[in-house]
Amino acid sequence: MVTSIRNGMPMTDTDGKVLHAHGAGFLEDNGFYYMFGEVREGDKRVACYRSRDLMTWEFRNVVLRLSSERKPYYVRTELDMDSKGRGANIERPKVIYCEKTKQYVMWMHYENGHDYNAACCAIATCDTPDGNYVYRGAFRPAGNMSRDCTIFKDKDGTAYFISTGRDNADMCVYRLSDDYMAIDEQVKALWPGQYREAPAVFERDGKYYMLSPMCTGWNPNQGGVSYANSIEGRWSAIENFGDAVTYNTQPTYVLKLGDNYIYVGDRWDPTDYDNSGYVFLPIFFDEDGKCSIEWQDEICFDMATKTYRTASAESNDVRIMTDEFTSYLASDGYDVFASRLSYKDERLIWNLLPKGNAFLLVNKRSGRALRNDGVMREVSGDTNMLWNIEEEDGGMRLVSCESGKALNARGRRIIISDKEDRFGRIRIVKAY
Ligand code: GAL
């Protein structure tokens, strides 16, 4: 029996197997929470698990495969999922139940398995939540490109498909037909040119919330939230949500548990997709209904009272971003370089040891500190190991106390040079 979720880690199902349901969507049905998500193994594309307590997940079925039955319907769609034998990438599947047709309808992001140029949404349907879904094809909603997406069913049963359009520049909102199978009308193209992705929408006390991070591929970035009084109404400008890397997550869904709202995020591992973990964090609301999250190492749910408990330990571990979200300062012995983000790689973890107003930059793996000539050495009291953190517009600089030179990155190379030589902004983020 699983009694809590360790945030950020891969999860296992009741058979002890690694649970693959990335970019997950949830559906409450007949006393169960169903979780649908991505699986990339052979011809498996969407897996379904179910749980009564949100912690213990029973594998139910691979509900969508490359070889799934396909059936056209009144929307003109591309039914060949395995286009040109290149397979297909199916991302962020979300299922809603249609009372009118008694069908479970899955909306998802479709790509051709080779690149991200198809930019389509796709639909599949089933009579039961966890049966074999019938693939109904891929298409571009209202002719628009469509990538990261979600579904939101409003209180009156009106459903909306929300996805990024125009090469991710816009966040488009589409009202669905009453069978949830077609676009009724495009009602919004929000924040044109702001490149948001991974939307998650929820409603609380008549207020609507849309979470969306920036667009940086698998790498986490500063999340955002926007507010509205109705889905089709005016959405506010985007405000920050979570820390500079949204605690190393990207939103995928917001769950309701009694009066509580639980943020569900993916911790995509950019170097190992199958190592991607899950994060469940309670959402807090202030008096004006503004929302926030804080990191918690662990969370457990009590279904009788529909509440949760969390636990967290203090840690000084940080990662140091050497450019805009895609690379991090790493050390392997005596050298330093910029590396892709990997959650398994301790070479990317650092401790900032305070010395007066300055810091020693100590690598967790080697225990050595960064000297101002860019070499790692045993920790000493020498001032050439002392660094200042200077805050600057939207970022930080690491500046040697002794030489006044700053740490810059060019590709994988770390350069310690004049502050004006600026190849990228440094950002220090907690390594949750
Ligand atoms: C992310 C997106 C993921 C996946 C990935 C591919 O931005 O949120 O769902 O599409 O890009 O690079």
XYZ file of C-alpha atoms and ligand atoms in Angstrom:
444
model
C 0.000 0.000 0.000
C 1.279 3.413 -0.927
C 0.672 5.875 1.895
C 2.156 9.052 0.439
C 3.498 10.545 -2.763
C 7.168 11.503 -2.842
C 7.058 14.546 -5.050
C 9.296 14.720 -8.080
C 9.901 10.980 -8.191
C 8.568 8.445 -10.672
C 5.590 6.577 -9.171
C 4.807 2.871 -9.173
C 1.479 1.121 -9.656
C -0.048 -1.603 -7.476
C 1.994 -4.231 -9.356
C 5.187 -2.397 -8.414
C 5.749 -1.336 -12.013
C 6.833 2.180 -12.937
C 3.717 4.169 -13.672
C 3.797 5.877 -17.054
C 1.031 8.415 -17.344
C 2.917 11.588 -18.167
C 1.136 14.809 -19.087
C -1.746 13.278 -17.152
C -5.415 14.120 -17.108
C -7.828 12.940 -14.406
C -11.482 11.969 -14.371
C -13.668 11.224 -11.371
C -16.053 8.410 -12.152
C -18.042 6.059 -9.937
C -15.920 6.516 -6.815
C -12.601 6.312 -8.626
C -10.057 8.802 -9.868
C -8.914 7.720 -13.310
C -5.538 8.932 -14.482
C -4.782 9.017 -18.219
C -1.322 9.825 -19.447
C 1.429 9.331 -21.947
C 3.326 6.080 -22.303
C 5.992 5.632 -24.991
C 6.735 1.952 -25.290
C 6.176 -0.132 -28.426
C 2.784 0.821 -29.770
C 1.447 2.039 -26.404
C 0.386 5.658 -26.399
C -2.087 6.398 -23.582
C -2.243 4.435 -20.324
C -5.039 4.481 -17.760
C -4.727 3.861 -14.018
C -7.314 4.256 -11.278
C -7.261 4.997 -7.594
C -9.615 5.688 -4.707
C -7.055 7.633 -2.686
C -4.826 9.365 -5.291
C -1.799 7.487 -3.945
C -2.365 3.824 -4.789
C -2.739 3.456 -8.537
C -3.981 0.311 -10.202
C -3.039 -0.172 -13.846
C -6.212 -0.635 -15.917
C -5.400 -0.583 -19.599
C -3.435 0.881 -22.437
C -6.472 2.743 -23.696
C -4.882 4.030 -26.905
C -2.294 2.357 -29.125
C -0.900 2.981 -32.560
C -2.945 -0.084 -33.543
C -6.210 1.103 -31.938
C -9.399 0.764 -33.919
C -10.163 3.901 -35.920
C -13.461 5.283 -37.073
C -14.283 8.482 -38.933
C -17.048 10.848 -37.904
C -18.534 14.110 -39.078
C -15.363 16.194 -38.550
C -12.870 15.697 -41.380
C -9.843 14.222 -39.578
C -6.622 12.373 -40.429
C -7.251 8.818 -39.264
C -3.799 7.450 -40.022
C -2.161 7.729 -36.629
C 1.024 5.987 -37.711
C 1.688 8.466 -40.481
C 4.256 7.202 -43.010
C 5.178 4.427 -40.570
C 6.908 6.929 -38.331
C 4.681 6.262 -35.344
C 3.021 9.068 -33.465
C 3.648 11.182 -30.428
C 0.539 11.519 -28.342
C 0.837 14.077 -25.559
C -1.241 15.429 -22.658
C -4.361 13.233 -23.114
C -7.432 14.480 -21.210
C -10.758 12.666 -20.922
C -14.204 14.100 -20.225
C -17.532 12.361 -20.017
C -20.355 13.512 -22.235
C -23.764 13.034 -20.573
C -25.533 13.634 -23.856
C -23.815 10.850 -25.817
C -22.790 8.694 -22.819
C -19.290 8.644 -24.279
C -15.886 9.183 -22.723
C -14.125 11.598 -25.030
C -10.355 11.935 -25.069
C -8.662 15.059 -26.442
C -4.925 15.053 -26.935
C -1.972 16.541 -28.786
C -0.944 14.616 -31.910
C 2.468 14.702 -33.606
C 3.770 12.426 -36.369
C 6.419 10.701 -34.229
C 9.235 12.335 -36.138
C 9.033 16.057 -35.512
C 6.619 18.615 -34.063
C 5.305 19.891 -37.382
C 1.916 18.159 -37.468
C 0.748 20.368 -34.564
C -2.713 18.798 -34.358
C -5.216 17.812 -31.750
C -6.780 14.359 -31.889
C -9.861 12.649 -30.483
C -10.681 9.146 -29.281
C -13.896 7.828 -27.722
C -15.044 4.935 -25.563
C -18.180 3.661 -23.760
C -16.263 3.109 -20.529
C -13.528 5.174 -18.865
C -10.820 2.521 -19.163
C -11.822 0.469 -22.198
C -10.155 0.417 -25.607
C -10.690 3.851 -27.088
C -11.563 4.206 -30.760
C -9.318 6.708 -32.520
C -11.340 9.364 -34.335
C -8.423 11.149 -35.964
C -6.247 14.245 -35.812
C -7.019 17.712 -37.096
C -6.136 21.358 -36.617
C -8.786 23.115 -34.507
C -10.319 25.963 -36.513
C -7.353 25.498 -38.852
C -4.852 26.474 -36.167
C -1.674 24.724 -35.146
C -2.300 23.022 -31.817
C 0.274 21.637 -29.377
C 0.199 21.617 -25.528
C -3.431 21.346 -24.543
C -6.040 20.722 -21.919
C -9.795 20.271 -21.565
C -12.025 22.090 -19.130
C -15.647 21.209 -18.405
C -17.538 24.114 -16.915
C -20.290 23.861 -14.255
C -23.058 24.062 -16.876
C -21.512 21.214 -18.878
C -19.989 23.445 -21.555
C -16.566 22.091 -22.409
C -13.548 23.934 -23.719
C -10.418 22.743 -25.475
C -7.442 24.976 -24.771
C -4.256 24.656 -26.779
C -1.299 26.629 -28.003
C -1.605 27.964 -31.524
C 0.525 29.830 -34.065
C 3.703 27.903 -33.245
C 2.975 28.280 -29.519
C 2.738 32.077 -29.702
C -0.948 32.176 -28.651
C -3.055 30.283 -26.137
C -6.273 29.451 -27.974
C -9.562 28.649 -26.267
C -12.236 26.725 -28.167
C -15.801 26.068 -27.021
C -16.780 22.516 -27.935
C -19.963 21.262 -29.523
C -22.373 19.640 -27.051
C -21.168 16.130 -27.953
C -17.611 17.321 -27.153
C -16.460 15.990 -30.546
C -15.975 19.190 -32.520
C -14.969 22.804 -32.185
C -18.080 24.920 -31.843
C -16.191 28.185 -31.971
C -12.790 29.623 -31.211
C -13.476 32.067 -28.391
C -9.987 33.328 -27.556
C -6.421 33.651 -28.762
C -4.919 34.751 -25.460
C -1.650 36.604 -24.919
C -0.514 36.649 -28.551
C 3.239 36.440 -28.825
C 3.796 35.470 -25.189
C 4.575 31.802 -25.923
C 2.909 29.964 -23.060
C 2.383 26.216 -22.873
C 1.143 23.311 -20.686
C -2.190 24.946 -19.737
C -4.228 23.706 -16.757
C -7.593 25.305 -15.999
C -9.820 25.155 -12.935
C -12.679 27.018 -11.317
C -13.184 27.988 -7.691
C -16.030 30.083 -6.268
C -16.928 31.470 -9.677
C -13.355 32.494 -10.468
C -11.441 30.802 -13.302
C -7.726 30.072 -13.217
C -5.372 29.215 -16.024
C -1.892 27.991 -15.181
C 0.698 28.136 -17.938
C 4.486 28.118 -17.961
C 6.680 29.679 -20.617
C 7.725 27.705 -23.644
C 11.106 26.041 -23.034
C 10.622 22.450 -24.196
C 11.205 19.851 -21.494
C 12.993 22.336 -19.229
C 11.026 23.889 -16.393
C 10.659 27.650 -16.177
C 8.809 30.349 -14.267
C 5.149 29.310 -14.156
C 2.308 31.750 -14.543
C -1.325 32.097 -13.576
C -4.097 34.185 -15.040
C -7.594 34.887 -13.708
C -11.021 35.441 -15.271
C -14.666 35.597 -14.237
C -15.665 33.266 -17.045
C -13.778 31.195 -19.584
C -15.013 33.364 -22.420
C -14.489 36.582 -20.476
C -11.432 38.765 -20.041
C -8.336 36.979 -18.709
C -5.900 38.924 -16.554
C -2.267 39.445 -17.410
C -0.087 36.526 -16.340
C 1.312 36.623 -12.810
C 4.099 34.450 -11.398
C 3.165 31.037 -10.040
C 5.745 28.964 -8.136
C 9.468 29.729 -8.172
C 11.724 30.480 -11.182
C 11.388 26.845 -12.343
C 7.923 26.158 -10.819
C 9.707 23.787 -8.415
C 11.027 21.882 -11.421
C 7.599 21.106 -12.830
C 5.250 21.895 -15.670
C 1.512 21.886 -14.979
C -0.628 19.111 -16.337
C -3.844 19.215 -14.292
C -5.562 20.641 -11.228
C -7.464 18.121 -9.105
C -10.319 18.934 -6.797
C -10.427 17.173 -3.443
C -13.399 18.431 -1.395
C -12.693 22.142 -0.955
C -9.032 21.635 -1.775
C -7.286 22.059 -5.084
C -4.227 20.014 -5.930
C -1.721 21.090 -8.559
C -0.442 18.130 -10.578
C 2.754 18.710 -12.516
C 5.215 16.694 -14.541
C 8.847 16.740 -13.648
C 10.030 16.070 -17.186
C 13.534 14.713 -17.244
C 14.984 16.287 -20.412
C 17.694 13.614 -20.671
C 15.498 10.625 -19.810
C 11.792 10.955 -20.586
C 10.949 7.671 -18.814
C 12.521 8.941 -15.611
C 10.060 11.855 -15.524
C 8.359 12.197 -12.149
C 5.105 13.546 -10.793
C 4.368 16.334 -8.373
C 1.198 16.891 -6.341
C 1.119 20.199 -4.461
C -1.742 21.858 -2.584
C -2.819 25.200 -4.016
C -3.250 28.038 -1.527
C -5.674 30.920 -2.007
C -5.562 34.384 -0.462
C -8.608 36.532 0.385
C -8.843 37.820 -3.182
C -8.733 34.296 -4.557
C -5.162 34.675 -5.850
C -3.407 31.353 -5.826
C 0.058 30.012 -5.068
C 1.970 26.826 -4.392
C 4.928 25.957 -2.204
C 7.256 23.032 -2.496
C 6.462 19.960 -0.354
C 8.666 16.836 -0.364
C 5.766 14.571 0.405
C 2.005 14.644 0.377
C -0.668 12.220 1.529
C -4.414 12.368 1.103
C -7.258 11.469 3.426
C -10.298 10.581 1.388
C -12.661 10.413 4.387
C -12.111 14.098 5.172
C -10.961 15.116 1.680
C -7.860 16.720 3.095
C -4.106 16.337 2.699
C -0.979 16.417 4.839
C 2.457 17.456 3.658
C 6.027 17.101 4.925
C 9.236 18.812 3.846
C 12.843 18.877 5.005
C 15.138 21.902 4.603
C 17.852 21.557 1.966
C 20.584 23.922 0.778
C 20.996 22.213 -2.568
C 20.745 24.513 -5.565
C 21.214 24.332 -9.312
C 22.758 27.195 -11.232
C 21.185 27.975 -14.566
C 23.723 29.282 -17.021
C 21.299 30.524 -19.591
C 17.600 30.835 -20.105
C 16.379 27.550 -18.608
C 18.219 25.120 -20.856
C 21.625 24.567 -19.260
C 23.060 24.306 -15.811
C 26.476 24.692 -14.204
C 28.069 21.289 -13.598
C 31.368 19.995 -12.347
C 33.100 16.702 -12.900
C 36.210 16.769 -10.786
C 38.330 19.838 -11.495
C 36.466 21.306 -14.463
C 33.217 23.213 -14.789
C 30.906 23.185 -17.768
C 27.322 23.805 -18.743
C 25.139 20.716 -18.881
C 21.617 19.742 -19.871
C 19.269 19.345 -16.951
C 19.128 15.835 -15.512
C 17.528 15.104 -12.169
C 19.730 12.075 -11.582
C 22.972 13.979 -12.106
C 24.555 15.144 -8.841
C 27.243 17.028 -10.758
C 24.633 19.750 -11.260
C 23.993 20.225 -7.553
C 25.763 22.952 -5.614
C 25.808 24.406 -2.137
C 26.320 28.071 -1.462
C 28.346 28.329 1.717
C 28.103 31.844 3.178
C 31.378 33.572 4.124
C 30.610 37.044 5.390
C 28.561 38.686 2.658
C 29.919 36.361 -0.018
C 29.668 32.658 -0.880
C 31.755 29.648 -1.651
C 30.315 27.640 -4.539
C 30.731 24.040 -3.520
C 29.874 21.195 -5.840
C 27.903 18.464 -4.110
C 29.522 15.586 -5.982
C 33.188 16.594 -5.613
C 33.044 18.735 -2.481
C 35.395 21.180 -4.243
C 34.789 24.895 -4.622
C 34.880 27.040 -7.757
C 37.897 29.329 -7.983
C 37.718 32.585 -9.914
C 39.882 31.179 -12.748
C 37.173 28.611 -13.444
C 38.926 25.646 -11.803
C 37.563 23.548 -8.951
C 39.839 23.293 -5.905
C 39.692 21.980 -2.343
C 37.847 24.469 -0.153
C 40.244 26.989 1.385
C 40.024 30.380 3.029
C 41.434 32.066 -0.087
C 39.490 35.092 -1.353
C 39.794 33.786 -4.932
C 36.982 31.361 -4.039
C 34.549 33.994 -2.874
C 31.619 34.999 -5.035
C 28.943 37.664 -4.787
C 25.460 37.188 -6.091
C 24.337 40.358 -7.814
C 20.664 40.614 -8.588
C 19.837 42.106 -11.926
C 16.750 42.573 -13.981
C 15.073 39.167 -14.077
C 18.212 37.261 -13.173
C 21.450 37.087 -11.227
C 25.192 37.356 -11.778
C 27.912 35.459 -10.005
C 30.782 37.879 -9.548
C 34.177 37.062 -8.070
C 34.786 39.207 -4.967
C 38.480 39.374 -5.748
C 38.612 40.068 -9.490
C 35.172 41.583 -10.103
C 34.801 39.193 -13.080
C 31.587 37.319 -13.703
C 30.713 33.754 -14.582
C 29.382 33.443 -18.116
C 28.513 30.497 -20.313
C 29.020 30.043 -24.021
C 27.537 26.725 -25.126
C 29.007 24.140 -22.772
C 31.989 26.340 -21.896
C 32.095 28.394 -18.745
C 33.985 31.632 -19.104
C 35.006 33.930 -16.312
C 35.246 37.295 -17.893
C 34.276 40.923 -17.693
C 30.733 41.565 -16.658
C 30.044 43.149 -20.028
C 30.843 39.832 -21.763
C 27.401 38.529 -21.247
C 26.510 35.264 -22.877
C 23.718 34.314 -20.576
C 21.987 35.170 -17.401
C 22.744 33.148 -14.280
C 19.866 32.035 -12.095
C 20.172 30.128 -8.858
C 17.258 27.825 -8.183
C 16.627 25.486 -5.298
C 17.163 21.863 -6.280
C 13.856 20.476 -5.018
C 7.110 20.724 -23.801
C 5.674 20.257 -23.663
C 5.660 18.757 -23.636
C 6.342 18.267 -24.896
C 7.746 18.849 -25.013
C 8.441 18.428 -26.279
O 7.173 22.079 -23.948
O 5.106 20.789 -22.507
O 4.325 18.311 -23.536
O 5.603 18.660 -26.006
O 7.666 20.238 -24.979
O 9.657 19.135 -26.453
